[in-house]
């Protein structure tokens, strides 16, 4: 147990006691009690920055399941620190924001903060765990708490739909990731990420390497809303806005990025990793930005924007993975991609968090998020407008904001693809910058849409009524801080380079030695990237102005097609499909179930009989002579048995069954089993009497009506069951491999137990326990019969009739 | 079961019931050395009672034999389980049986086995069970 464990544990402890504050102090907003938790953690992480900067890592282990190699190892390095600062920093701002956003009278805020703290703890656990199983545990906890937060307003249909969707998709990915972790464990024999990275050079080429990689990536892609798993994120916007700002822009969706960054050192030397990660990122980037323009709901636009930006970062991690491949050569070229990814990760968290909060304010003050109904808010909400301006321009990639820098660096990284002379990249090299440029144009367009449609133009008084006023100070402080950071990081981009970005890069690329962050400067000359940005701005403005003319494009592509439709179709389809399957075989008819059982028996038993040679003789097997009595008895028995199913009346069937029973008695006599014969005779008599008693009241025997084919089928089934059992019996009798233990009973029956009747001695002495339990069975049966007959739950109607 | 007035049946069954009961007692006692035992003995006794019920009616049987057959089953099981637990007293495993020879008045040298006690439990349980089943079905319309 160390400070680091304490920091992870803190939110969970707080989650347990915060609802108590809600009950005790109704007059104070519960959020104030929550606020110290992320703040303290944030301060702790800030204080540990110098240590990390030295290139050291804080590590401590608490034993959990040592026999399985599962220990709670908290590990804080550059990458963990970066994410921890994001989680706790934005967490603090979101808590402040939510205090003013959620009303303490109308909302169940104790639940809200409990889920939020749970999420915060789980997220810290994800980024600070060194053990794969613990990481997975926290991973699922983030899915779970996200599910609870999305469905916070659980009486709304859309909330529940969105929560379920995100749950299904992220948990699907989580399971895939767990499988990948287990494969990693089987390959390396350890759950510790550190140790796996040390063993990483031995991994490529192993059979399970590629499956493990794909499964881990599946987990990362579903969580980070990568194409085509991005569909849950827009529906998750039903959550309260603080949740959207926190989970679905700054933290949880970046968990997938964290996993990709963390596992780069294990998988990234492989071409497959390079292609999957960078292409998925690129497709997500383009699709997200293209689709965002289509939407009219501010939060939906932001959701698709988040998807697109996450794709951008993912693509950069993919490109950066090339540095593992080249080993030492050209390393700066590819580590620049990693640096860009880390830098943009920070930038995106700042401006996207600010934008979500701005949208929340607009929604809070006007009551709508639909851009078709909004307009002209600039005059009424100047401060909010300023924040929106900073956020959107940074997102669009304009100077002097930090988005500009990361976008320039992104273009640099993509242009460097042309210089890659491996993985057969070069033939595709033109694809990367072109796609990214197109995506940036769309990003520019939707940034303008958010800004201009909401804040400029005419204020639609007939739709919204009285003009809104500026939001309260508490709602403005958090986005204000984030917007300030956008500008600070834009103007002083090297502020974080040595303290945060370089340690993070070293953590992502632990096996490489000379990883250095390069100096970022706002002005870097007339390079192609600058012309690309100017091109983005020009094309973006032109396209925005002509938006109405080409917006119809969306009704052709994708039109009504979307991956949400596919998801709905799959979900409904699988329900319908399983229903049909179940209805097909669960008919409710016992006869059908018997057929399944027997057919299964015949198939499995028959299969095994064909596998072995059942009639091979083992040991000395001497068959007894067949006497004339046995032949006669067998014939009579056969006639009686075959006649039973052909009997026309029930009475005849009973008598025939009785005849079979008495024949068996005679067999027992012939085979010299007097006790069995006696018992069989009396039991047969009693059961025939009981049959007669029961069937006396039943209606006449109905011949089962079935088609000719069905009758033949049943005949075949019963015939083959009979044949199978006969064959098995014959096969078994061919094996006399050991002496029978009956000699012992013959010798010891009189000597040890003092009885000459061996059967009886076995029943009451040698194996008395069986007998004891059998009389228990009889007793239970008699009580059951008694209860069935005497204790009948009569319907009221019948009871009335009896009176 | 309806009451029958078959005099021949009733008279013969008055005689046969005792013969059957005696035979069942013989089967029960002979079990250790000859064919027989608690199970068959019990079934045979039950058969005697069923014959009585057939030739008279259930009421008569109940008057002649005022026994609650549930109790009989339970007693049988208790005897069986206690006979098994008795071996604990002698520090032996559950259901360890023993036997020895005794000189009894009238009977002379007789072998007595603890297995007999267990078999008595089986006997009572079987009678109880069979009679419960037949009586409860018989009483039901």
PDB file of C-alpha atoms in Angstrom, chain B residues 100-112:
ATOM      1  CA  UNK B 100     -22.903 -64.001  17.599  1.00  0.00           C
ATOM      2  CA  UNK B 101     -24.493 -67.220  18.873  1.00  0.00           C
ATOM      3  CA  UNK B 102     -26.628 -67.288  21.971  1.00  0.00           C
ATOM      4  CA  UNK B 103     -28.308 -70.015  23.990  1.00  0.00           C
ATOM      5  CA  UNK B 104     -31.913 -68.957  24.294  1.00  0.00           C
ATOM      6  CA  UNK B 105     -34.639 -70.760  26.225  1.00  0.00           C
ATOM      7  CA  UNK B 106     -36.903 -72.882  24.022  1.00  0.00           C
ATOM      8  CA  UNK B 107     -34.953 -72.050  20.851  1.00  0.00           C
ATOM      9  CA  UNK B 108     -31.585 -73.412  21.793  1.00  0.00           C
ATOM     10  CA  UNK B 109     -28.420 -72.194  20.173  1.00  0.00           C
ATOM     11  CA  UNK B 110     -29.438 -69.284  17.930  1.00  0.00           C
ATOM     12  CA  UNK B 111     -27.489 -66.889  15.852  1.00  0.00           C
ATOM     13  CA  UNK B 112     -28.414 -63.281  16.453  1.00  0.00           C
TER      14      UNK B 112
END
